[in-house]
Tab-separated table of C-alpha atoms in Angstrom:
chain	number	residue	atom	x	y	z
A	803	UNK	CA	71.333	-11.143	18.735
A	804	UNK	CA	68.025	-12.352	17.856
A	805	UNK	CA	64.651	-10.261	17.803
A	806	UNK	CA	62.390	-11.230	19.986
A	807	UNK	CA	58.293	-11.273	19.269
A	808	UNK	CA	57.147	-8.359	21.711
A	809	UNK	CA	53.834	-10.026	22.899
A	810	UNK	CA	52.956	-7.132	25.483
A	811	UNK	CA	53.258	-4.421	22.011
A	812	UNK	CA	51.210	-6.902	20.264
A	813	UNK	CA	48.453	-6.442	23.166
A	814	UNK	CA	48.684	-2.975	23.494
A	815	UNK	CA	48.351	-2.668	19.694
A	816	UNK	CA	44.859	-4.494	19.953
A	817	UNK	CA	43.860	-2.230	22.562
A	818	UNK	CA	44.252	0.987	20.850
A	819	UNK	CA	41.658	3.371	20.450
A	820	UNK	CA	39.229	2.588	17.534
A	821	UNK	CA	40.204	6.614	15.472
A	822	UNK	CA	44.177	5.368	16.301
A	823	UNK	CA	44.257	2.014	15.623
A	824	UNK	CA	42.258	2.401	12.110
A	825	UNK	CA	43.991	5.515	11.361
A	826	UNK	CA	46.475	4.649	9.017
A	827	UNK	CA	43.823	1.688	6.949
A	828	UNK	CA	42.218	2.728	3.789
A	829	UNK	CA	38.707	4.059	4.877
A	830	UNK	CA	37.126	1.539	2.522
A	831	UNK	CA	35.393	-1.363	4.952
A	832	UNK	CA	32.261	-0.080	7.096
A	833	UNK	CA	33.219	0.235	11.009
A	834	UNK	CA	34.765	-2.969	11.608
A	835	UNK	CA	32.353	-4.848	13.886
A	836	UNK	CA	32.964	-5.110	17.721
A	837	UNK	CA	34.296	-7.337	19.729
A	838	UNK	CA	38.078	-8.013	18.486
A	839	UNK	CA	38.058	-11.866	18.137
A	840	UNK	CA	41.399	-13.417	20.175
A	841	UNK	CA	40.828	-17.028	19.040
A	842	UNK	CA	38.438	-19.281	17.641
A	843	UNK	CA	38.384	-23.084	18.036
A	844	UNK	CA	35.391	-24.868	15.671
A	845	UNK	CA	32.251	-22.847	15.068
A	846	UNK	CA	33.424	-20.840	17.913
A	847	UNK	CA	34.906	-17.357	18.375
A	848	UNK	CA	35.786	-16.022	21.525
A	849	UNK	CA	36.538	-12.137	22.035
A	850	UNK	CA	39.339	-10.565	23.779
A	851	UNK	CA	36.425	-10.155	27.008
A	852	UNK	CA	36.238	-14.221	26.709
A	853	UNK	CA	33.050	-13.635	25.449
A	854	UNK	CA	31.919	-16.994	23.388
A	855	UNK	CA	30.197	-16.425	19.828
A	856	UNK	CA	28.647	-19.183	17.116
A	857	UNK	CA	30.462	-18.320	13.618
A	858	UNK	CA	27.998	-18.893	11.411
A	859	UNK	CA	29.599	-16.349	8.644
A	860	UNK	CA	33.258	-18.422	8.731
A	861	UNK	CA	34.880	-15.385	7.214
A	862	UNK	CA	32.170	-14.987	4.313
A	863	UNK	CA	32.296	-18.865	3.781
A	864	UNK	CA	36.260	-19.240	4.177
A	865	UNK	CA	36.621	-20.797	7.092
A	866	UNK	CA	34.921	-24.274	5.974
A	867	UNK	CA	36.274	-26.470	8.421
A	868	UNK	CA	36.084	-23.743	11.389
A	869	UNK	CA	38.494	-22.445	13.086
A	870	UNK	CA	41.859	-24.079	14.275
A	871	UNK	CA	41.220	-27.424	13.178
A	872	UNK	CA	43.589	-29.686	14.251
A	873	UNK	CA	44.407	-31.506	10.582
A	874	UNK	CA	44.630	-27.962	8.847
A	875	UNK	CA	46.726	-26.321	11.843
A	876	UNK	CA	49.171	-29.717	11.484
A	877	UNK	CA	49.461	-29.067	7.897
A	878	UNK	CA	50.432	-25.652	7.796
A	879	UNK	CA	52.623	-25.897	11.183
A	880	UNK	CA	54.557	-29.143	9.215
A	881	UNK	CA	55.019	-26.914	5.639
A	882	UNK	CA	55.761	-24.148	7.767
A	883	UNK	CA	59.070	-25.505	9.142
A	884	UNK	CA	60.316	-26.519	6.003
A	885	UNK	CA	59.520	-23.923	2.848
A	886	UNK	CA	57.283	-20.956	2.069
A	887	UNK	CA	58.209	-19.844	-1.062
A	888	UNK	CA	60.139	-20.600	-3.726
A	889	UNK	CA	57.394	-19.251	-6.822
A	890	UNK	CA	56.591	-20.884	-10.186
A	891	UNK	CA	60.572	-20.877	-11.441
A	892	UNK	CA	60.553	-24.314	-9.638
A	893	UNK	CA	58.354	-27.319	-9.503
A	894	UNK	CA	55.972	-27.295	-6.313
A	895	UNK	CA	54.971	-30.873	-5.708
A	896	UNK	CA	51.907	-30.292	-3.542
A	897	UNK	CA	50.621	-27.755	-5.607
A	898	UNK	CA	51.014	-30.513	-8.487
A	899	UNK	CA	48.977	-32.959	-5.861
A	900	UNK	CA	46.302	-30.527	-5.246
A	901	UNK	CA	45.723	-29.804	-8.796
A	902	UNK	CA	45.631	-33.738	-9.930
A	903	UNK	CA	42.817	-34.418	-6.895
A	904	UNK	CA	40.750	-31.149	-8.212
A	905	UNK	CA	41.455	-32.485	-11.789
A	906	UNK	CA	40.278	-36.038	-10.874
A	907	UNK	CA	37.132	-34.938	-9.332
A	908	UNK	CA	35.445	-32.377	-11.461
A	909	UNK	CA	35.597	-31.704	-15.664
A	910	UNK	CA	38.847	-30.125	-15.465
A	911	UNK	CA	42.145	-31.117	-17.071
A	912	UNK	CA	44.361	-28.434	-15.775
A	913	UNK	CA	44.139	-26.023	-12.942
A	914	UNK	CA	45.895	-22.474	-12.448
A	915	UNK	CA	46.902	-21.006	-9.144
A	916	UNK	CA	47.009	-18.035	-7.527
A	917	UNK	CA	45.553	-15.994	-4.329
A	918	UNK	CA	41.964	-14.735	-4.140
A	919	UNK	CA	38.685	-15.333	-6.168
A	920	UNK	CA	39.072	-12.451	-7.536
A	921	UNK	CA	42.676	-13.556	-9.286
A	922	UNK	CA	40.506	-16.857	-10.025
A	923	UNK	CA	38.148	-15.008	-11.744
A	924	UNK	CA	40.258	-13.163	-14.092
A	925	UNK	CA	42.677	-15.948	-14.956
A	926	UNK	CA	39.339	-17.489	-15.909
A	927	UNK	CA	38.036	-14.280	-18.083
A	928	UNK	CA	41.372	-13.777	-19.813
A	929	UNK	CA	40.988	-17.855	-20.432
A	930	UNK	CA	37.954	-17.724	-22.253
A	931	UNK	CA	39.153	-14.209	-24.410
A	932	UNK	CA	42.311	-16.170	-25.536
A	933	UNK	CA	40.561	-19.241	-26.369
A	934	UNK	CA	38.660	-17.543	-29.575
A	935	UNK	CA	41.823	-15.430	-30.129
A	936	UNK	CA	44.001	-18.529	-30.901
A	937	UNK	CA	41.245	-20.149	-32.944
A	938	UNK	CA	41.094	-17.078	-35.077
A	939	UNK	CA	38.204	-15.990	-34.187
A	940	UNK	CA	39.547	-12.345	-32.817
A	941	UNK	CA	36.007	-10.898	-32.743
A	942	UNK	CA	34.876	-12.768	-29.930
A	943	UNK	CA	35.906	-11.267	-26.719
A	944	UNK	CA	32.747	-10.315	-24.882
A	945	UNK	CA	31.871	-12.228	-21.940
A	946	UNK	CA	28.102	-12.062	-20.619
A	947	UNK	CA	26.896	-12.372	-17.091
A	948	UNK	CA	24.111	-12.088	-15.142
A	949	UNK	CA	22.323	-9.386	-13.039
A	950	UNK	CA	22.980	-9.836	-9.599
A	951	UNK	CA	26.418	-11.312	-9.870
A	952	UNK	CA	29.525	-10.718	-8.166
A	953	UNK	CA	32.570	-11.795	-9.148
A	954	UNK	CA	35.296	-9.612	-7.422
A	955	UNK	CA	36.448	-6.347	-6.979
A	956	UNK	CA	39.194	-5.911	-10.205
A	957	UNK	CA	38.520	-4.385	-12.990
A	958	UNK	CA	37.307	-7.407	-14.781
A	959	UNK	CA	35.599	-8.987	-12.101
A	960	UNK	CA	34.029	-5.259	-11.461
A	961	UNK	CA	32.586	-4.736	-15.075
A	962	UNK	CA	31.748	-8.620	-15.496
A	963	UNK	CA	29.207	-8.191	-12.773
A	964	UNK	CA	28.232	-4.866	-13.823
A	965	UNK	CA	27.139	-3.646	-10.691
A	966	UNK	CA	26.836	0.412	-10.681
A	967	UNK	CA	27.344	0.833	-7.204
A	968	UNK	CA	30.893	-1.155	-7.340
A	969	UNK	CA	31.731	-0.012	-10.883
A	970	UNK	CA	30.866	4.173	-10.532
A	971	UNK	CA	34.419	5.916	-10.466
A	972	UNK	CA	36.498	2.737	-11.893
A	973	UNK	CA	34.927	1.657	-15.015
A	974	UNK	CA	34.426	4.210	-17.967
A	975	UNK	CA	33.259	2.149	-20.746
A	976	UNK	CA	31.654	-1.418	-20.557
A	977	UNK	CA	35.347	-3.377	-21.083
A	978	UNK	CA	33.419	-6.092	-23.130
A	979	UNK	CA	31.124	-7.117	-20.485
A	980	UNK	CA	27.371	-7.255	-20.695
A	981	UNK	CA	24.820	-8.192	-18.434
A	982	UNK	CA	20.992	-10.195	-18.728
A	983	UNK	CA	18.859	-10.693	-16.268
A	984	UNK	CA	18.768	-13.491	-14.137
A	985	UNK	CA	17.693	-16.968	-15.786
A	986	UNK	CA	16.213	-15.197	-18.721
A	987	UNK	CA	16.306	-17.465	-21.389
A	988	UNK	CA	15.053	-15.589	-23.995
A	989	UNK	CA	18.052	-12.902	-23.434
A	990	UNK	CA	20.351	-15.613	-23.386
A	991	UNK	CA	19.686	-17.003	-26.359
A	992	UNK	CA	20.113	-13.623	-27.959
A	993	UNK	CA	23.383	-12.805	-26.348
A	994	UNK	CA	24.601	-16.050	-27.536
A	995	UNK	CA	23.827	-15.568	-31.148
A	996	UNK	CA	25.602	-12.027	-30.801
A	997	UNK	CA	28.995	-12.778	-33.116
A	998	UNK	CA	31.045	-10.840	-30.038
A	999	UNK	CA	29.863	-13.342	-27.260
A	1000	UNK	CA	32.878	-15.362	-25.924
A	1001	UNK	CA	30.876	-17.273	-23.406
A	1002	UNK	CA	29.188	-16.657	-20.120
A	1003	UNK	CA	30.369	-16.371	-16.355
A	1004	UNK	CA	28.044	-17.366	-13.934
A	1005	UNK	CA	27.092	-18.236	-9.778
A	1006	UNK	CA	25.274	-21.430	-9.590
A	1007	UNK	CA	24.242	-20.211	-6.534
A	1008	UNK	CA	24.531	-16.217	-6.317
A	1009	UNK	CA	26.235	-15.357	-2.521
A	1010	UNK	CA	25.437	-10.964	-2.541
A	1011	UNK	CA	22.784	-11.379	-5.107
A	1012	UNK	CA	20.733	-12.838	-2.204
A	1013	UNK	CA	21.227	-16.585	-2.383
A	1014	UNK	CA	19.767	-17.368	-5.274
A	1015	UNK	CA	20.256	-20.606	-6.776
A	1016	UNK	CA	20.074	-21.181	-11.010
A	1017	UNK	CA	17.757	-24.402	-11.829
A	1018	UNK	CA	19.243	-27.471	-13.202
A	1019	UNK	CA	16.612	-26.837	-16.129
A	1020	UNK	CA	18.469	-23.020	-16.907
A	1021	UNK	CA	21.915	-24.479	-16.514
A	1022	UNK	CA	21.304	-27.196	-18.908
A	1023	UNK	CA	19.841	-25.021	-21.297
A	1024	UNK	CA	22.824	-22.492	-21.053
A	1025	UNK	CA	25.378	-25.724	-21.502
A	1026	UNK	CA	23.404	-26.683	-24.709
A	1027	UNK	CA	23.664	-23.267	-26.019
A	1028	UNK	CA	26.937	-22.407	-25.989
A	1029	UNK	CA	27.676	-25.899	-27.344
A	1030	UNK	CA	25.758	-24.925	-29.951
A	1031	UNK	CA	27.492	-21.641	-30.737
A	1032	UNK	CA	31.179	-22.807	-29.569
A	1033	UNK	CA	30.844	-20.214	-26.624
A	1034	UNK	CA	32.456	-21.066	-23.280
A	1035	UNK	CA	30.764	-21.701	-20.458
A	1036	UNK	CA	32.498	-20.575	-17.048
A	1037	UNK	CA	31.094	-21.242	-13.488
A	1038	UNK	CA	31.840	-19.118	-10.680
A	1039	UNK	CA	32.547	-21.266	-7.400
A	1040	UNK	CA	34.063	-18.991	-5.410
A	1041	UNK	CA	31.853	-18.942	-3.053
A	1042	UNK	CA	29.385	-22.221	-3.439
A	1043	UNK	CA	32.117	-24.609	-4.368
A	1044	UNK	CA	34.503	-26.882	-2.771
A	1045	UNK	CA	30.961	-28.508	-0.630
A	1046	UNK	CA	28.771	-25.617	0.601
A	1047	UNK	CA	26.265	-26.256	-1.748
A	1048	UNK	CA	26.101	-30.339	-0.566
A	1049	UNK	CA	27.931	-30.794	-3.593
A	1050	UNK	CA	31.583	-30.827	-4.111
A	1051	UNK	CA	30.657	-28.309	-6.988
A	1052	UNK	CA	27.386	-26.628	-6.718
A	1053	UNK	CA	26.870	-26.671	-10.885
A	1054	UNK	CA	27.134	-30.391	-10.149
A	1055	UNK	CA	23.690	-30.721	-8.831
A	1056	UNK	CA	22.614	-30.038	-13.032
A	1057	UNK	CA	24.605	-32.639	-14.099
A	1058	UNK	CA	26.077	-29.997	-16.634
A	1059	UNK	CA	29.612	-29.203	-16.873
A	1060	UNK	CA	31.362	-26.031	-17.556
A	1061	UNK	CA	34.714	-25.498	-19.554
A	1062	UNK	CA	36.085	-23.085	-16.977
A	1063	UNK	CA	35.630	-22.580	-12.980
A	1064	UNK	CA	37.102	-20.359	-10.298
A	1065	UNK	CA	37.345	-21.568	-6.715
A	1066	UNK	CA	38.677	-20.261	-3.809
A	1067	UNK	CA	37.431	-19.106	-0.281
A	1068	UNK	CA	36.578	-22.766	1.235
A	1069	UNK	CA	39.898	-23.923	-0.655
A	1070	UNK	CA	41.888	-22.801	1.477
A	1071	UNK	CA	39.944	-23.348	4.837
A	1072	UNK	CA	40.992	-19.526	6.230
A	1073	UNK	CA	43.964	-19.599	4.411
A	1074	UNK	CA	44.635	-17.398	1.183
A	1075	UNK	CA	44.419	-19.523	-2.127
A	1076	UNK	CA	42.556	-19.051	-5.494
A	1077	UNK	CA	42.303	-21.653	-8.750
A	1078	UNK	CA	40.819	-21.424	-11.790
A	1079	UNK	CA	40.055	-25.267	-13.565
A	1080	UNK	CA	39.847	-25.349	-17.228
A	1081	UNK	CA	39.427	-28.180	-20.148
A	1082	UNK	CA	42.435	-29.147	-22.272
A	1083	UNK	CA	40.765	-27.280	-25.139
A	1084	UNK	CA	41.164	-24.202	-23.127
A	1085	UNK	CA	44.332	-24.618	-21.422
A	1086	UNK	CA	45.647	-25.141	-25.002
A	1087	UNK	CA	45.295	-21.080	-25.612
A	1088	UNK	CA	47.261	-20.317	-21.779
A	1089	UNK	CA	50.642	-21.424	-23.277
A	1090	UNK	CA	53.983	-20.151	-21.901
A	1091	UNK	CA	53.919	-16.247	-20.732
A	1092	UNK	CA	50.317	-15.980	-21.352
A	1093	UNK	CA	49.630	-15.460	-17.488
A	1094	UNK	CA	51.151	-16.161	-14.121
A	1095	UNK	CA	51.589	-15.088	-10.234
A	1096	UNK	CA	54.324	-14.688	-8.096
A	1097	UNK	CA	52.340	-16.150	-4.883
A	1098	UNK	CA	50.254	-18.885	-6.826
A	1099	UNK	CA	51.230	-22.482	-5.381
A	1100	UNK	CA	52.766	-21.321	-2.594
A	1101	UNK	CA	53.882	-24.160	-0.548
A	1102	UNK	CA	52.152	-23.013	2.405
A	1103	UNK	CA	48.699	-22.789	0.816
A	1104	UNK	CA	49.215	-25.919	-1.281
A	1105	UNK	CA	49.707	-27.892	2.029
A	1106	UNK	CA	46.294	-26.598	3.028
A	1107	UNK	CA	44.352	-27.230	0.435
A	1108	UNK	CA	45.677	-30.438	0.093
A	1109	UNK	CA	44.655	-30.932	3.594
A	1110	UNK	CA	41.057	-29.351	3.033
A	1111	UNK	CA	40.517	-32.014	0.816
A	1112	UNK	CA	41.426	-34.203	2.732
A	1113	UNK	CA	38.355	-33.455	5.250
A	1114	UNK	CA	35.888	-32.755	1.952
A	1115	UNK	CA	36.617	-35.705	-0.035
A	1116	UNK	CA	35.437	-38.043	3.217
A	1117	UNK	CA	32.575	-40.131	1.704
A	1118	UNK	CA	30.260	-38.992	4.456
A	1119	UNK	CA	31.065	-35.408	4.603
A	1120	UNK	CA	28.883	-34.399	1.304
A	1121	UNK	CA	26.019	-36.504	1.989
A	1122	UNK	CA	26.057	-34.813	5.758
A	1123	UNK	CA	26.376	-31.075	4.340
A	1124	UNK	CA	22.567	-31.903	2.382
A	1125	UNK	CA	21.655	-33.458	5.466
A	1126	UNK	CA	22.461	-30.295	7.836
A	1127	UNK	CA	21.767	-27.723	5.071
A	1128	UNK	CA	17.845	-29.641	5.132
A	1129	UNK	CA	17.676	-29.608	8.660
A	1130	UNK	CA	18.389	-25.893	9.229
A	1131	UNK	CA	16.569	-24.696	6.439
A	1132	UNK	CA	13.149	-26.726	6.960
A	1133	UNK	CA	13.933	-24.753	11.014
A	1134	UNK	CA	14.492	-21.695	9.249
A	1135	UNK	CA	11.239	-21.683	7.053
A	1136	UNK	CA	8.974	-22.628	10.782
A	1137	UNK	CA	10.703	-19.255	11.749
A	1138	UNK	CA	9.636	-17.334	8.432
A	1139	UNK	CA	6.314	-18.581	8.782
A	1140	UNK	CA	5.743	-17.804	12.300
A	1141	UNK	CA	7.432	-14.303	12.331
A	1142	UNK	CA	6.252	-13.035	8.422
A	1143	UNK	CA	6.346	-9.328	9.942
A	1144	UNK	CA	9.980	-9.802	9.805
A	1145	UNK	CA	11.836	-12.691	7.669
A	1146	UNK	CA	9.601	-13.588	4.519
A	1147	UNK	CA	11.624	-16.155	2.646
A	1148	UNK	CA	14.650	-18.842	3.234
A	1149	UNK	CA	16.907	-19.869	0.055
A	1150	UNK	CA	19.966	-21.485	-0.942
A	1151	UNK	CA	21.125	-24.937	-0.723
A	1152	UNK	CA	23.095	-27.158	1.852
A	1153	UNK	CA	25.113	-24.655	3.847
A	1154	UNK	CA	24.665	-21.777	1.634
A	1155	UNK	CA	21.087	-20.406	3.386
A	1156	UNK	CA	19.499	-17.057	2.748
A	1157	UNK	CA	16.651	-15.404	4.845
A	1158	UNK	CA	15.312	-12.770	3.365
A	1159	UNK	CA	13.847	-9.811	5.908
A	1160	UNK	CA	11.302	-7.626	6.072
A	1161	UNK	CA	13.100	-4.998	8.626
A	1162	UNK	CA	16.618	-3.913	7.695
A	1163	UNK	CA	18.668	-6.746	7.648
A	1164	UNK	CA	21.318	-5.137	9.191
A	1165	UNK	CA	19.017	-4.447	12.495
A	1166	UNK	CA	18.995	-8.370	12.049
A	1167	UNK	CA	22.465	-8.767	11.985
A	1168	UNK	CA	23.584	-6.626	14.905
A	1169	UNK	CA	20.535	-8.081	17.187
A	1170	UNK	CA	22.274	-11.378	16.233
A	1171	UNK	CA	25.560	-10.614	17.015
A	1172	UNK	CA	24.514	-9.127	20.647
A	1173	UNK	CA	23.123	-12.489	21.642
A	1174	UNK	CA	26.756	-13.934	20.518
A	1175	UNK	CA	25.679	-15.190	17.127
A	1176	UNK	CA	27.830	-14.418	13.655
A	1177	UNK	CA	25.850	-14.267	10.443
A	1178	UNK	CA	26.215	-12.403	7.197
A	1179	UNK	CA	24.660	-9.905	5.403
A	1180	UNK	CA	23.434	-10.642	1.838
A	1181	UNK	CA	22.149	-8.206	-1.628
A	1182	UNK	CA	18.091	-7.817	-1.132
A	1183	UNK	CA	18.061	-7.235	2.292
A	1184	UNK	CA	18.898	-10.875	3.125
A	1185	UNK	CA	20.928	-12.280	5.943
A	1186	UNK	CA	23.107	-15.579	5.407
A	1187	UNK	CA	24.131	-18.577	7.550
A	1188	UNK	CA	27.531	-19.536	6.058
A	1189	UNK	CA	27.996	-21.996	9.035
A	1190	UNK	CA	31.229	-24.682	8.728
A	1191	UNK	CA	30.815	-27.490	6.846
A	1192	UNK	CA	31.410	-29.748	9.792
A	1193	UNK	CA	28.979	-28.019	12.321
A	1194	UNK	CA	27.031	-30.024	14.647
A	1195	UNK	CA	23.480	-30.383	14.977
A	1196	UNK	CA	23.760	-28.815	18.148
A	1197	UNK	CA	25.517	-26.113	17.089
A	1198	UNK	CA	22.484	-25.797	14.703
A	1199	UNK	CA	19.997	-26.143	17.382
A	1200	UNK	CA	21.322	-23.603	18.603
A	1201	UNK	CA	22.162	-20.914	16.427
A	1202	UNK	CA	17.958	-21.893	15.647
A	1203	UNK	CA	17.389	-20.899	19.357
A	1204	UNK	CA	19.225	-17.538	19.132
A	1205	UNK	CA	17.291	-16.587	16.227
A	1206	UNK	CA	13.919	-17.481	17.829
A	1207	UNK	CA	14.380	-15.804	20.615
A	1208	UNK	CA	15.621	-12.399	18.704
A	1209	UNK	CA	12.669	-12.825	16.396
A	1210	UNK	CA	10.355	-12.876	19.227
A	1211	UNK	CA	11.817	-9.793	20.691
A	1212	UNK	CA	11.958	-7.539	17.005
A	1213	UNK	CA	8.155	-8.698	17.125
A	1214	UNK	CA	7.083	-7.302	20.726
């Protein structure tokens, strides 16, 4: 006899009590925010009270088409009726797709993948370690990043960043990882002559280190260098890539190119899907065995990604995202200047904005979210607009409106 979905359990599961319902979750995540969110359709979220909200946080810049959009849900609804899984014992054709078009349109040769950033990120680390290993040079294994960073919450990804708060507990010793401050050149230039360096990870646009973006002049200066010492350069997309930054890769903007990059988030559009790009050089020291994932090119995320791209590679989606990102953020800076007792600065690049605030940005946040608008929260006190990539200029408007009018009531 078949089993039947039980939709009136399903509801009474969402309407447990908060201490019930959260009781048997790891105690890990703040509160979860209220309302509980019963569909979304665009840069809309509605709440089980039909209460309409503006997402501009699209799942900590996941979501980048919005939400149930109608060439992503066709995608997934066609893949899911014929496969889901089958893992990397047998040829995936999409997943071979999706990898040529990423290929085609950035430095990479190859591409590796798997489920999360964070997977992205060490496929990328272990990469970069096993490049100088195969050349003989067994030495170099240390990989330096930047203050500020994040790259994840493994081990690697942890101790890359080198953030105490997120490494206190896990991470003994220093796992060869080292940190400089942000665009100091003079540190690294001295990291790079250091006969352990392996190369350096970094964000071209930092997402919790508060939006900050690296200048074309620093990335072109860290390219040259590690040219120059045969170090490997790695860029961290998972976050500012696949269009947020107006680019279709933010390090683009620099005209520099790295020899290794992790993507994911915006990938898969709300769906779960990681990849890390490398150079033939690199690739070279992944042979057979050297790494792999059960989940990586699943069918079902392939067919999304594929049909992400899709939506990004349209030649006037990219040229829009700089157009929108200038638009809000010019808005954004009239509001910094007129309310100084409470935002002080707006950063970041195409739809990847920061505002940085004077009162607790969480105060900013929840006054936000009561007037039915979604943002993020950000590292230095900063709140972020991670809005989708297709948003309207209405929708803009008026998430601009919302913010106006909460400013002017923080400032009574």
């Amino acid at each position: 006899m078949p089993i039947k979905f039980d939709q009136a359990q399903a509801i009474k599961v969402r309407h447990r009590k908060y201490d019930e319902a959260r009781s048997t979750l790891w105690q890990t995540y703040s509160p979860p925010e209220s309302p509980v969110f019963e569909y979304g359709k665009g840069a809309k979220l509605y709440s089980e009270e039909g209460r309409e909200y503006f997402d501009f946080v699209t799942g900590i810049a996941v979501n980048s088409f919005g939400h149930a959009h109608p060439h992503l849900v066709q995608a997934l609804t066609l893949q899911a009726n014929e496969l889901w899984h089958v893992s990397n014992l047998y040829r995936i054709p999409t997943a071979e797709r999706l990898a040529s078009r990423l290929c085609e349109r950035s430095f990479a040769d190859r591409a590796f993948f798997c489920n999360s950033g964070t997977e992205a990120i060490e496929a990328g680390i272990k990469a970069m370690r096993r490049y100088h290993y195969n050349k003989g040079n067994r030495e170099r294994y240390r990989v330096i990043g930047f203050e500020g960073s994040f790259h994840g919450r493994s081990i690697a990804a942890l101790a890359a960043a080198g953030n105490k708060s997120h490494c206190d507990g896990f991470i003994p010793f220093d796992y060869g990882f080292s940190q400089i401050p942000w665009q100091d050149m003079d540190a690294m230039i001295k990291a790079a002559k250091d006969s352990n360096t392996a190369g350096f990870i970094i964000e071209p646009i930092q997402g919790e280190g508060g939006i900050r973006c690296a200048s074309d002049s620093f990335l072109q200066k860290l390219r040259s260098i590690c040219d120059e010492h045969d170090l490997l350069l790695m860029a961290d997309e998972v976050q500012c890539g696949i269009g947020r930054s107006g680019h279709l890769f933010a390090h683009e903007k620099s005209a520099t190119k790295p020899d290794i990059m992790s993507l994911a988030k915006g990938l898969g559009g709300g769906f779960p899907v990681g990849a890390c790009l490398v150079t033939e050089d690199v690739s070279v020291a992944m042979g057979l065995g050297s790494h792999g994932s059960t989940f990586g090119g699943n069918p079902l995320a392939m067919a999304v990604g594929n049909a992400v791209l899709d939506l990004t590679f349209a030649p006037e989606l990219l040229p829009d995202v700089m157009r929108k990102g200038a638009l809000f953020s010019n808005h954004l800076k009239a509001l910094a200047s007129q309310y100084p007792s409470i935002i002080s600065d707006v950063s970041g690049r195409g739809l990847m904005i920061g505002v940085s605030c004077i009162i607790p940005n969480i105060e900013l946040v929840n006054s936000l979210r009561e007037r039915g608008l979604l943002v993020g929260k950000s590292g230095a006190n900063m709140i972020r607009f991670l809005p989708p990539l297709n948003v309207t200029d209405d929708e803009i408007f008026h998430a601009l409106d919302v913010l106006k009018n909460t400013l002017a009531d923080l400032s009574r």
